[in-house]
CSV table of C-alpha atoms in Angstrom, one decimal:
chain,number,residue,atom,x,y,z
A,173,MET,CA,0.2,-0.2,0.0
A,174,ARG,CA,1.6,3.3,-1.4
A,175,ARG,CA,1.6,6.2,1.6
A,176,THR,CA,2.3,10.0,1.0
A,177,THR,CA,5.1,11.3,3.2
A,178,ARG,CA,2.4,13.0,5.3
A,179,THR,CA,0.8,9.8,5.7
A,180,VAL,CA,3.9,8.1,7.2
A,181,ARG,CA,4.3,11.1,9.4
A,182,THR,CA,1.1,10.5,11.1
A,183,ALA,CA,2.0,7.1,11.7
A,184,VAL,CA,5.1,7.6,13.3
A,185,THR,CA,3.3,10.3,15.6
A,186,MET,CA,0.8,7.8,16.5
A,187,ALA,CA,3.1,5.4,17.2
A,188,SER,CA,5.3,7.6,19.6
A,189,LEU,CA,1.8,8.4,21.2
A,190,LEU,CA,1.1,5.0,21.8
A,191,THR,CA,4.7,4.1,23.5
A,192,ALA,CA,3.9,7.5,25.8
A,193,LEU,CA,0.5,6.5,26.6
A,194,ALA,CA,1.7,2.5,27.6
A,195,THR,CA,4.4,4.1,29.9
A,196,LEU,CA,2.3,6.9,31.4
A,197,SER,CA,-0.2,4.0,32.1
A,198,ALA,CA,1.8,2.6,34.5
A,199,CYS,CA,2.8,5.5,36.0
A,200,THR,CA,-0.1,7.0,37.2
A,201,ASP,CA,-0.9,8.1,41.1
A,202,ALA,CA,-3.8,7.2,42.4
A,203,GLY,CA,-5.7,5.7,45.2
A,204,SER,CA,-3.6,2.9,47.2
A,205,SER,CA,-4.5,0.1,49.6
A,206,SER,CA,-2.9,-0.3,53.2
A,207,GLY,CA,-2.9,-2.9,55.8
A,208,LYS,CA,-1.6,-6.6,55.8
A,209,ALA,CA,-4.4,-9.4,54.3
A,210,GLY,CA,-5.6,-11.4,56.5
A,211,GLY,CA,-4.3,-15.4,57.2
A,212,HIS,CA,-4.6,-16.6,53.9
A,213,LYS,CA,-6.4,-19.8,55.2
A,214,GLU,CA,-9.0,-17.2,56.5
A,215,THR,CA,-9.7,-14.3,54.6
A,216,LEU,CA,-9.2,-13.8,50.4
A,217,VAL,CA,-8.3,-9.9,49.4
A,218,LEU,CA,-8.9,-9.6,46.4
A,219,GLY,CA,-8.0,-6.1,44.1
A,220,MET,CA,-10.6,-4.4,41.9
A,221,SER,CA,-9.9,-1.1,39.9
A,222,GLN,CA,-13.6,0.3,39.8
A,223,ASP,CA,-16.3,0.6,42.1
A,224,ILE,CA,-19.3,-1.6,42.8
A,225,GLN,CA,-22.3,-0.1,40.5
A,226,GLY,CA,-24.6,-0.8,43.3
A,227,TRP,CA,-26.1,-4.2,44.5
A,228,ASP,CA,-29.1,-4.2,42.1
A,229,PRO,CA,-28.5,-7.8,40.8
A,230,THR,CA,-29.4,-6.6,36.8
A,231,SER,CA,-26.4,-3.9,37.4
A,232,GLN,CA,-23.7,-6.1,37.9
A,233,PRO,CA,-21.3,-6.3,35.6
A,234,SER,CA,-19.6,-9.8,34.6
A,235,TYR,CA,-15.8,-7.7,34.2
A,236,GLN,CA,-15.2,-8.0,37.6
A,237,GLY,CA,-18.1,-9.1,39.5
A,238,TRP,CA,-16.5,-10.7,42.6
A,239,ALA,CA,-19.1,-9.0,44.8
A,240,ALA,CA,-22.1,-9.9,42.9
A,241,SER,CA,-20.9,-13.6,43.1
A,242,ALA,CA,-20.5,-13.1,46.7
A,243,VAL,CA,-24.1,-12.3,47.5
A,244,TYR,CA,-26.2,-13.6,44.9
A,245,ASP,CA,-26.2,-17.3,43.3
A,246,ASN,CA,-27.1,-17.7,39.7
A,247,LEU,CA,-29.9,-19.9,38.7
A,248,LEU,CA,-27.2,-21.6,36.9
A,249,ARG,CA,-23.5,-21.5,36.5
A,250,CYS,CA,-22.2,-21.7,32.8
A,251,ASP,CA,-18.5,-23.1,32.7
A,252,ALA,CA,-15.5,-22.2,30.2
A,253,GLU,CA,-17.2,-23.9,27.8
A,254,GLY,CA,-20.5,-22.1,28.3
A,255,LYS,CA,-22.5,-25.5,29.1
A,256,PRO,CA,-24.4,-25.0,31.9
A,257,THR,CA,-23.6,-26.4,35.6
A,258,PRO,CA,-25.5,-26.4,39.0
A,259,GLY,CA,-26.4,-23.0,40.4
A,260,ALA,CA,-29.4,-22.3,42.6
A,261,ALA,CA,-30.9,-24.9,40.5
A,262,LYS,CA,-29.7,-28.2,41.1
A,263,SER,CA,-31.1,-29.8,37.2
A,264,TRP,CA,-33.0,-29.3,34.5
A,265,THR,CA,-34.0,-30.1,31.1
A,266,PHE,CA,-34.3,-28.1,28.0
A,267,LYS,CA,-36.7,-28.8,24.8
A,268,PRO,CA,-34.4,-29.9,21.8
A,269,ASP,CA,-35.9,-26.8,19.7
A,270,ASN,CA,-34.7,-24.1,22.2
A,271,THR,CA,-38.2,-22.8,23.4
A,272,GLY,CA,-38.0,-23.7,27.1
A,273,ALA,CA,-36.8,-25.2,30.2
A,274,THR,CA,-37.5,-27.0,33.1
A,275,VAL,CA,-35.2,-26.2,36.0
A,276,HIS,CA,-35.6,-27.8,39.4
A,277,LEU,CA,-34.8,-26.2,42.9
A,278,ARG,CA,-33.2,-27.4,46.3
A,279,PRO,CA,-35.1,-27.8,49.0
A,280,GLY,CA,-34.5,-26.1,52.2
A,281,THR,CA,-32.6,-23.2,50.6
A,282,LYS,CA,-33.3,-19.5,51.7
A,283,PHE,CA,-32.0,-15.8,50.8
A,284,THR,CA,-30.2,-13.7,53.9
A,285,ASP,CA,-34.0,-12.1,54.9
A,286,GLY,CA,-35.5,-15.9,55.3
A,287,THR,CA,-37.4,-16.1,52.2
A,288,PRO,CA,-37.4,-19.7,50.2
A,289,VAL,CA,-34.9,-20.1,47.4
A,290,ASP,CA,-38.0,-21.3,45.3
A,291,ALA,CA,-40.1,-21.7,42.0
A,292,LYS,CA,-41.7,-18.3,43.0
A,293,ALA,CA,-38.0,-16.1,43.1
A,294,VAL,CA,-37.3,-17.9,39.7
A,295,LYS,CA,-40.4,-16.5,38.3
A,296,THR,CA,-39.8,-13.0,40.5
A,297,SER,CA,-36.3,-12.7,39.4
A,298,ILE,CA,-36.6,-13.3,35.7
A,299,ASP,CA,-39.8,-11.1,35.6
A,300,TYR,CA,-37.2,-8.3,37.0
A,301,ILE,CA,-34.6,-8.8,35.1
A,302,LYS,CA,-37.3,-8.2,32.0
A,303,THR,CA,-38.1,-4.6,33.3
A,304,HIS,CA,-34.7,-3.6,35.0
A,305,GLY,CA,-31.1,-3.0,33.7
A,306,GLY,CA,-29.5,-2.7,30.6
A,307,GLY,CA,-29.8,-6.3,29.9
A,308,ALA,CA,-33.5,-6.9,29.8
A,309,ALA,CA,-33.7,-7.1,26.0
A,310,ARG,CA,-32.2,-10.9,26.1
A,311,PHE,CA,-34.8,-12.0,28.5
A,312,ALA,CA,-37.8,-10.5,26.2
A,313,GLY,CA,-40.5,-12.8,25.7
A,314,MET,CA,-39.3,-15.0,28.7
A,315,GLU,CA,-42.3,-16.4,30.6
A,316,VAL,CA,-42.0,-18.7,33.7
A,317,SER,CA,-44.7,-20.8,35.3
A,318,THR,CA,-44.3,-22.7,38.1
A,319,PRO,CA,-46.2,-26.4,38.5
A,320,ASP,CA,-44.7,-26.8,42.0
A,321,LYS,CA,-42.4,-24.9,45.0
A,322,LEU,CA,-39.3,-26.4,43.2
A,323,THR,CA,-40.0,-26.4,39.8
A,324,ALA,CA,-40.0,-23.7,37.5
A,325,VAL,CA,-41.0,-23.7,33.5
A,326,ILE,CA,-39.2,-20.9,31.6
A,327,SER,CA,-41.2,-20.7,27.8
A,328,LEU,CA,-39.9,-18.7,24.9
A,329,LYS,CA,-42.6,-17.9,22.1
A,330,GLU,CA,-39.3,-18.2,19.3
A,331,PRO,CA,-36.4,-20.5,19.7
A,332,ASN,CA,-33.0,-19.0,21.3
A,333,PRO,CA,-29.9,-20.9,21.0
A,334,LEU,CA,-28.8,-19.4,23.7
A,335,LEU,CA,-31.0,-20.6,26.3
A,336,ALA,CA,-28.7,-21.8,28.6
A,337,THR,CA,-26.5,-18.6,28.9
A,338,ARG,CA,-29.5,-16.6,29.2
A,339,LEU,CA,-30.0,-18.7,32.4
A,340,CYS,CA,-26.4,-18.7,33.5
A,341,ASP,CA,-27.1,-14.6,33.9
A,342,VAL,CA,-30.1,-14.9,35.9
A,343,ARG,CA,-28.9,-13.7,39.7
A,344,MET,CA,-31.4,-14.7,42.2
A,345,ALA,CA,-32.4,-12.3,44.5
A,346,SER,CA,-35.2,-12.4,47.5
A,347,PRO,CA,-38.5,-11.4,46.0
A,348,THR,CA,-39.5,-9.5,48.9
A,349,TYR,CA,-36.1,-7.4,48.4
A,350,LEU,CA,-37.0,-6.6,44.8
A,351,ALA,CA,-40.5,-5.4,45.4
A,352,GLY,CA,-39.2,-3.1,48.0
A,353,GLY,CA,-37.6,-1.1,45.7
A,354,LYS,CA,-34.2,0.0,47.5
A,355,THR,CA,-32.2,-3.4,45.9
A,356,ASN,CA,-29.0,-0.7,45.9
A,357,LYS,CA,-29.2,-0.1,50.0
A,358,GLU,CA,-27.5,-3.7,50.4
A,359,PRO,CA,-27.8,-7.2,48.6
A,360,VAL,CA,-30.1,-9.9,49.8
A,361,GLY,CA,-28.8,-13.0,48.1
A,362,SER,CA,-28.4,-16.9,48.8
A,363,GLY,CA,-24.5,-16.9,47.6
A,364,PRO,CA,-21.5,-18.1,49.2
A,365,TYR,CA,-21.3,-14.9,51.4
A,366,THR,CA,-23.1,-12.3,52.8
A,367,LEU,CA,-22.0,-8.6,53.0
A,368,ASP,CA,-20.6,-7.8,56.3
A,369,LYS,CA,-21.7,-3.8,57.2
A,370,LYS,CA,-19.7,-2.9,59.3
A,371,ALA,CA,-16.6,-4.2,57.9
A,372,THR,CA,-17.6,-2.1,54.6
A,373,THR,CA,-16.7,1.0,54.1
A,374,ASN,CA,-18.2,2.0,50.3
A,375,GLY,CA,-16.1,3.3,47.5
A,376,SER,CA,-12.8,1.6,49.5
A,377,VAL,CA,-13.5,-2.0,51.0
A,378,TYR,CA,-16.6,-4.2,51.2
A,379,ALA,CA,-16.0,-7.1,53.3
A,380,PHE,CA,-18.1,-10.3,53.4
A,381,VAL,CA,-18.1,-13.7,55.6
A,382,LYS,CA,-19.0,-16.9,54.8
A,383,ASN,CA,-22.6,-18.4,54.2
A,384,ASP,CA,-22.1,-21.7,55.7
A,385,LYS,CA,-25.6,-23.0,54.7
A,386,TYR,CA,-24.6,-22.2,50.7
A,387,TRP,CA,-25.1,-25.4,48.9
A,388,ASP,CA,-21.6,-25.5,47.8
A,389,ALA,CA,-19.9,-24.1,50.7
A,390,LYS,CA,-17.1,-26.5,50.2
A,391,SER,CA,-16.2,-24.7,46.9
A,392,PHE,CA,-15.3,-21.5,48.8
A,393,PRO,CA,-12.4,-22.2,51.6
A,394,TYR,CA,-12.0,-18.7,52.7
A,395,LYS,CA,-14.3,-17.9,56.0
A,396,LYS,CA,-14.1,-13.9,55.1
A,397,LEU,CA,-13.6,-12.2,51.4
A,398,GLN,CA,-12.6,-8.5,50.8
A,399,ILE,CA,-12.6,-6.5,47.9
A,400,LYS,CA,-10.6,-3.3,47.6
A,401,VAL,CA,-11.0,-0.5,45.3
A,402,ILE,CA,-7.8,0.2,44.1
A,403,THR,CA,-7.9,2.6,40.6
A,404,SER,CA,-4.2,2.9,40.4
A,405,GLU,CA,-2.4,0.2,38.7
A,406,THR,CA,0.6,0.9,40.1
A,407,ALA,CA,-0.9,0.6,43.5
A,408,ALA,CA,-2.1,-2.7,43.0
A,409,ILE,CA,0.9,-4.2,42.0
A,410,ASN,CA,2.3,-2.7,45.4
A,411,ALA,CA,-0.1,-3.9,47.0
A,412,LEU,CA,-0.1,-7.4,45.3
A,413,LYS,CA,4.6,-7.2,46.4
A,414,THR,CA,3.2,-6.5,50.0
A,415,ASP,CA,0.5,-9.4,50.0
A,416,GLN,CA,-1.9,-6.4,51.6
A,417,ILE,CA,-4.4,-8.1,48.2
A,418,ASP,CA,-4.0,-11.7,46.8
A,419,GLY,CA,-5.3,-10.7,43.4
A,420,SER,CA,-6.1,-8.2,40.7
A,421,LEU,CA,-6.1,-7.6,37.0
A,422,ILE,CA,-3.3,-6.0,35.6
A,423,THR,CA,-2.7,-4.5,32.2
A,424,GLN,CA,0.1,-5.1,29.7
A,425,ALA,CA,1.2,-1.7,31.2
A,426,THR,CA,2.4,-3.9,34.5
A,427,TYR,CA,2.8,-7.1,32.9
A,428,GLY,CA,6.5,-7.2,33.3
A,429,GLN,CA,6.7,-6.1,36.5
A,430,ALA,CA,3.8,-8.7,38.0
A,431,LYS,CA,6.6,-11.4,36.1
A,432,SER,CA,9.8,-9.8,37.7
A,433,ALA,CA,7.8,-9.8,41.3
A,434,GLY,CA,7.3,-13.3,40.9
A,435,LEU,CA,3.7,-12.9,41.1
A,436,LYS,CA,2.1,-15.9,39.4
A,437,ILE,CA,-0.2,-15.1,35.8
A,438,GLN,CA,-3.6,-15.9,33.9
A,439,SER,CA,-3.7,-14.9,30.7
A,440,LYS,CA,-6.6,-15.4,28.1
A,441,VAL,CA,-7.7,-13.9,25.1
A,442,ASN,CA,-11.1,-12.4,25.9
A,443,GLY,CA,-12.4,-9.6,23.4
A,444,VAL,CA,-12.2,-7.3,20.7
A,445,ALA,CA,-11.4,-3.8,21.4
A,446,ARG,CA,-13.8,-2.1,19.5
A,447,LEU,CA,-16.2,0.7,18.5
A,448,LEU,CA,-19.5,-0.1,18.1
A,449,LEU,CA,-21.6,2.4,15.1
A,450,THR,CA,-24.8,0.9,16.1
A,451,ASP,CA,-26.4,3.8,14.4
A,452,HIS,CA,-25.6,2.4,11.0
A,453,GLN,CA,-28.9,3.9,9.5
A,454,GLY,CA,-27.9,7.7,10.6
A,455,LYS,CA,-31.0,8.3,12.1
A,456,LYS,CA,-29.4,10.2,15.4
A,457,ILE,CA,-25.9,10.7,13.9
A,458,PRO,CA,-26.8,11.3,10.1
A,459,ALA,CA,-23.2,10.6,9.1
A,460,LEU,CA,-23.1,7.0,10.3
A,461,GLY,CA,-25.5,6.5,8.2
A,462,ASN,CA,-23.0,6.9,5.3
A,463,ARG,CA,-20.6,3.2,5.0
A,464,ASP,CA,-18.0,5.3,3.6
A,465,VAL,CA,-17.7,7.2,6.8
A,466,ARG,CA,-18.0,4.5,8.6
A,467,ARG,CA,-14.9,2.9,6.5
A,468,ALA,CA,-13.1,6.1,7.5
A,469,MET,CA,-13.5,5.3,10.6
A,470,ASN,CA,-11.8,2.2,10.3
A,471,MET,CA,-9.0,3.4,8.3
A,472,VAL,CA,-7.8,5.7,10.1
A,473,PHE,CA,-6.0,3.2,13.1
A,474,ASP,CA,-3.0,2.0,12.6
A,475,LYS,CA,-3.7,-1.2,13.9
A,476,LYS,CA,-0.8,-3.1,13.8
A,477,ALA,CA,1.0,0.0,15.8
A,478,MET,CA,-1.7,-0.3,18.6
A,479,ALA,CA,-0.7,-3.9,19.1
A,480,LYS,CA,2.4,-3.2,19.0
A,481,ASN,CA,2.9,-0.3,21.4
A,482,LEU,CA,-0.5,0.1,23.1
A,483,TYR,CA,-0.7,-3.4,24.2
A,484,ARG,CA,3.0,-4.1,24.0
A,485,GLY,CA,2.8,-7.1,22.0
A,486,LEU,CA,0.6,-8.8,23.9
A,487,ALA,CA,-2.1,-8.4,21.3
A,488,GLU,CA,-3.0,-9.0,18.3
A,489,PRO,CA,-4.6,-6.3,15.2
A,490,THR,CA,-8.0,-7.5,13.5
A,491,ALA,CA,-10.4,-6.6,11.0
A,492,GLN,CA,-13.4,-8.5,12.5
A,493,ILE,CA,-15.1,-8.6,16.2
A,494,PHE,CA,-15.4,-12.4,16.3
A,495,LEU,CA,-12.1,-14.6,18.2
A,496,LYS,CA,-10.2,-16.5,16.4
A,497,GLY,CA,-11.2,-20.1,17.2
A,498,SER,CA,-15.2,-19.3,17.5
A,499,PRO,CA,-17.0,-20.4,14.3
A,500,ALA,CA,-18.2,-17.5,13.1
A,501,TYR,CA,-14.2,-15.8,12.7
A,502,LEU,CA,-12.8,-15.9,9.3
A,503,ASP,CA,-9.3,-17.5,8.5
A,504,GLY,CA,-7.4,-15.5,6.5
A,505,LEU,CA,-9.4,-12.2,6.4
A,506,LYS,CA,-7.7,-9.6,4.7
A,507,ASP,CA,-8.7,-6.2,6.1
A,508,PRO,CA,-11.2,-4.2,3.7
A,509,ASN,CA,-10.1,-0.8,5.4
A,510,PRO,CA,-6.6,-0.9,5.9
A,511,TYR,CA,-5.0,2.4,7.4
A,512,ASN,CA,-4.5,4.7,5.2
A,513,VAL,CA,-5.5,8.4,6.7
A,514,ASN,CA,-5.4,10.3,3.0
A,515,ALA,CA,-7.9,7.7,1.3
A,516,ALA,CA,-10.0,7.8,4.9
A,517,LYS,CA,-10.1,11.6,4.2
A,518,ALA,CA,-11.0,11.3,0.9
A,519,LEU,CA,-14.1,8.9,1.6
A,520,MET,CA,-15.2,11.4,4.2
A,521,ARG,CA,-15.4,14.2,1.3
A,522,LYS,CA,-17.3,11.6,-1.2
A,523,ALA,CA,-19.8,11.6,1.3
A,524,GLY,CA,-19.9,15.4,1.9
A,525,TYR,CA,-18.4,15.0,5.5
A,526,ALA,CA,-15.3,16.7,5.0
A,527,LYS,CA,-15.7,18.9,7.8
A,528,GLY,CA,-16.6,16.2,9.9
A,529,PHE,CA,-19.0,16.1,13.2
A,530,THR,CA,-19.4,15.7,16.7
A,531,LEU,CA,-19.6,12.2,18.5
A,532,GLU,CA,-20.2,11.6,22.5
A,533,ILE,CA,-18.5,8.2,23.7
A,534,PRO,CA,-19.0,7.0,27.0
A,535,PHE,CA,-16.4,6.1,29.2
A,536,MET,CA,-16.2,3.9,32.3
A,537,GLN,CA,-13.2,4.0,34.2
A,538,GLY,CA,-11.7,0.2,35.6
A,539,GLN,CA,-12.5,-1.2,32.1
A,540,ASN,CA,-9.0,-1.2,30.8
A,541,LEU,CA,-9.9,1.5,28.1
A,542,GLU,CA,-8.2,4.1,30.0
A,543,PRO,CA,-5.4,3.9,27.5
A,544,LEU,CA,-7.5,3.6,24.3
A,545,MET,CA,-9.6,6.5,24.7
A,546,PRO,CA,-6.7,9.4,23.6
A,547,VAL,CA,-5.6,7.5,20.7
A,548,VAL,CA,-9.3,7.3,19.3
A,549,LYS,CA,-9.5,11.0,20.0
A,550,GLN,CA,-6.6,11.8,18.4
A,551,GLN,CA,-7.0,9.4,14.9
A,552,LEU,CA,-10.8,10.8,14.5
A,553,GLY,CA,-9.7,13.9,15.0
A,554,LEU,CA,-7.7,13.5,12.0
A,555,LEU,CA,-11.1,13.0,10.1
A,556,ASN,CA,-12.3,15.9,12.1
A,557,ILE,CA,-14.6,14.1,14.4
A,558,LYS,CA,-14.5,15.6,17.7
A,559,VAL,CA,-14.9,13.4,20.4
A,560,LYS,CA,-16.4,14.0,23.8
A,561,GLN,CA,-15.6,11.7,26.0
A,562,LYS,CA,-19.3,11.2,28.6
A,563,ASN,CA,-17.7,9.8,32.1
A,564,LEU,CA,-20.7,7.4,33.1
A,565,SER,CA,-20.3,6.2,37.2
A,566,GLY,CA,-22.7,5.1,39.4
A,567,PRO,CA,-25.0,2.3,40.0
A,568,ASN,CA,-27.0,3.9,36.8
A,569,ALA,CA,-23.9,3.8,34.8
A,570,ILE,CA,-24.5,0.1,32.7
A,571,THR,CA,-27.8,1.2,32.2
A,572,GLU,CA,-27.5,4.4,30.3
A,573,LEU,CA,-24.4,3.1,28.7
A,574,LEU,CA,-26.5,0.7,27.1
A,575,SER,CA,-29.7,3.1,26.8
A,576,GLY,CA,-29.2,4.1,22.9
A,577,LYS,CA,-28.5,7.8,24.5
A,578,TYR,CA,-24.5,7.2,23.3
A,579,PRO,CA,-24.6,5.6,19.7
A,580,VAL,CA,-21.0,4.5,19.5
A,581,PRO,CA,-20.0,2.9,22.8
A,582,MET,CA,-16.4,1.5,22.9
A,583,TRP,CA,-15.6,-1.7,24.7
A,584,MET,CA,-14.1,-5.2,24.9
A,585,LEU,CA,-16.1,-7.4,23.7
A,586,GLY,CA,-15.8,-11.2,22.6
A,587,ALA,CA,-16.5,-15.3,23.5
A,588,VAL,CA,-14.1,-18.0,21.9
A,589,SER,CA,-16.6,-20.8,22.8
A,590,GLU,CA,-19.8,-19.3,21.4
A,591,SER,CA,-19.9,-16.5,19.0
A,592,LYS,CA,-23.6,-16.6,18.8
A,593,ILE,CA,-23.5,-14.6,22.3
A,594,ASP,CA,-21.5,-11.9,20.2
A,595,ILE,CA,-24.1,-11.9,17.2
A,596,ALA,CA,-26.9,-11.8,19.7
A,597,ASP,CA,-25.6,-8.8,21.8
A,598,CYS,CA,-23.4,-7.1,19.1
A,599,VAL,CA,-25.6,-7.3,15.8
A,600,LEU,CA,-28.9,-8.7,16.3
A,601,PRO,CA,-31.5,-5.9,16.5
A,602,ASP,CA,-32.1,-6.4,19.9
A,603,GLY,CA,-28.6,-7.0,21.2
A,604,ILE,CA,-28.0,-5.0,24.9
A,605,TRP,CA,-24.6,-3.8,22.9
A,606,ASN,CA,-26.5,-2.7,19.4
A,607,VAL,CA,-27.9,0.2,21.7
A,608,MET,CA,-29.7,1.5,18.4
A,609,HIS,CA,-31.9,-1.3,17.8
A,610,GLN,CA,-31.9,-1.1,13.7
A,611,LYS,CA,-33.1,-4.0,11.9
A,612,ASP,CA,-31.5,-5.4,9.7
A,613,PRO,CA,-33.1,-7.8,6.6
A,614,LYS,CA,-29.9,-9.5,5.8
A,615,VAL,CA,-29.2,-10.3,9.5
A,616,ASP,CA,-32.4,-11.4,10.4
A,617,GLN,CA,-32.7,-13.5,7.7
A,618,LEU,CA,-29.9,-15.5,8.8
A,619,TRP,CA,-30.4,-15.6,12.1
A,620,LYS,CA,-33.6,-17.2,11.4
A,621,LYS,CA,-31.7,-19.6,10.1
A,622,ILE,CA,-29.2,-20.0,12.8
A,623,ARG,CA,-31.8,-20.1,16.0
A,624,THR,CA,-33.0,-23.4,15.4
A,625,GLN,CA,-29.8,-25.2,14.0
A,626,GLY,CA,-26.9,-27.2,16.1
A,627,PRO,CA,-23.3,-26.0,16.3
A,628,GLU,CA,-21.6,-27.1,13.7
A,629,GLU,CA,-24.8,-26.7,11.0
A,630,SER,CA,-24.6,-22.9,11.8
A,631,THR,CA,-20.8,-21.9,11.2
A,632,GLU,CA,-21.4,-20.8,7.7
A,633,ASP,CA,-24.6,-18.6,8.7
A,634,GLN,CA,-22.3,-17.0,11.4
A,635,GLN,CA,-19.4,-16.5,9.4
A,636,ALA,CA,-22.1,-14.9,6.7
A,637,ILE,CA,-23.3,-12.5,9.3
A,638,ASN,CA,-19.4,-11.4,9.9
A,639,ARG,CA,-18.6,-10.7,6.3
A,640,TYR,CA,-21.3,-8.8,6.2
A,641,VAL,CA,-21.3,-6.6,9.4
A,642,VAL,CA,-17.3,-6.5,7.9
A,643,ASP,CA,-18.4,-5.2,4.5
A,644,GLN,CA,-20.8,-2.9,6.0
A,645,ALA,CA,-18.4,-1.0,8.6
A,646,TRP,CA,-20.8,-1.4,11.4
A,647,PHE,CA,-17.7,-1.7,13.9
A,648,VAL,CA,-14.4,-0.5,14.5
A,649,PRO,CA,-12.5,-3.8,15.6
A,650,MET,CA,-8.7,-2.8,16.7
A,651,ALA,CA,-6.6,-5.2,18.6
A,652,ALA,CA,-8.0,-8.8,20.3
A,653,THR,CA,-6.9,-8.6,23.8
A,654,ARG,CA,-5.8,-10.5,26.3
A,655,THR,CA,-6.7,-10.4,30.2
A,656,PHE,CA,-3.7,-10.6,32.8
A,657,TYR,CA,-5.1,-11.7,36.4
A,658,ALA,CA,-1.7,-11.1,38.8
A,659,TYR,CA,-1.8,-13.2,42.0
A,660,SER,CA,0.2,-14.4,45.2
A,661,PRO,CA,2.0,-17.5,44.9
A,662,LYS,CA,1.1,-18.1,48.2
A,663,ILE,CA,-2.8,-18.9,47.1
A,664,SER,CA,-4.3,-21.6,44.5
A,665,VAL,CA,-6.6,-20.7,41.7
A,666,ARG,CA,-7.3,-23.0,39.2
A,667,PRO,CA,-7.8,-22.0,35.5
A,668,THR,CA,-10.6,-19.7,34.9
A,669,THR,CA,-13.7,-21.2,34.6
A,670,ASP,CA,-15.3,-17.9,33.2
A,671,PRO,CA,-17.0,-18.5,29.8
A,672,SER,CA,-15.7,-15.2,28.8
A,673,GLY,CA,-12.6,-15.4,29.4
A,674,LEU,CA,-12.3,-12.1,31.6
A,675,HIS,CA,-10.6,-13.5,35.0
A,676,PRO,CA,-10.9,-16.0,37.7
A,677,MET,CA,-14.4,-16.3,38.9
A,678,LEU,CA,-14.9,-16.1,42.5
A,679,TRP,CA,-15.2,-20.1,43.0
A,680,ASP,CA,-11.8,-20.6,40.9
A,681,PHE,CA,-9.8,-18.9,44.3
A,682,LYS,CA,-9.2,-22.5,46.1
């Protein structure tokens, strides 16, 4: 690919900025953690790079969701391959056409307010999810009947090949608690731990005591759990080195420090850093309805430089949102929108948007997006696209992020074991990450086939969806990234059983 001198100079400038950003991310000076962790046989102390987003069961992210896993039991648990395992339900059966399931609850299990974990609680929890939180669309059309106290029957009008995944997303909460309207005050669940309010300082340290009556108490060997909010990665590394915490997520910026300090590290490819151009019909931002504009937005990012400098060589440049190894992934795909700033500017002129436009992008701290935002601002600025960063925080942050108020979210998403999750969440019109929920006849046609197909049958149609969204430039994929979880050699952590590959789950700490 030919480049003018000006384009080469832009590439050098970007690479320099990326290197500087990566260096600065290791030198921030924010909060710190103090005090020695309790005995490792008694207390597990985890660092978390962001504060808890309230206690409502529908506002709990999967990323760093240890507090939610402590106090809430899931209806089912999905393993690393996305297959359901026992949770609040001890057994289950699925209809072969993906239109429903029957789950059976354990007798004698109770929430912390004394109410039973029964079929009524399943119905109440699912009905609550349908009308609360950013993930409500995932449960639209799901109905629950209760033939007896310990049996719940879930029914769908249309087949859903991701039904098992959705039931693994159901965090069980007390019906009385959900009806009270104060879900963010404190949690009322049936999980392996209960919140110790006296030892908790909101925004700093969250303390938990083991629930010995939990059905799987043996899988949680620590009598106490502490989660410390440490927003500075440098402070988190120092806390790990001095035994103030037992584990924490880190990034490429501190990977070398963690290795040299003798810390153990789990690493796994877990997603693609991307912009989601969900207003591809241009209803809110007219420019995004033009394919040439969307292509131009792809072409100003030097993905190879980003993988090398921003991610310290610990990521891979990519032109597609699906992860390598997933059914939808296209081996050997050539980037149809390769890095070329001059060509991108020409496309903007052709589309009638040479003067650019303003784009508000939402941002949440602690999602490993801090180094990426300045690069997004700079590179889109080359097209006269002015990026305004909208910081989101608090218990309504996730709901606001997914509300459609901001048509271009920036996030890291991906699923190795099941690319239908990415299709359902990011491509389908009712997908939670397709925040503008715009319909497309081509996608609808292919999904109608996929939802009744088996895993092997659906590969061809999943790849057809991938080709289509790449051709239409619905996304700006940048790099397939890895998560890094550093932990003390004094504790044991089995390979993550998280189906999203984000980090160890709470039951992975042994």
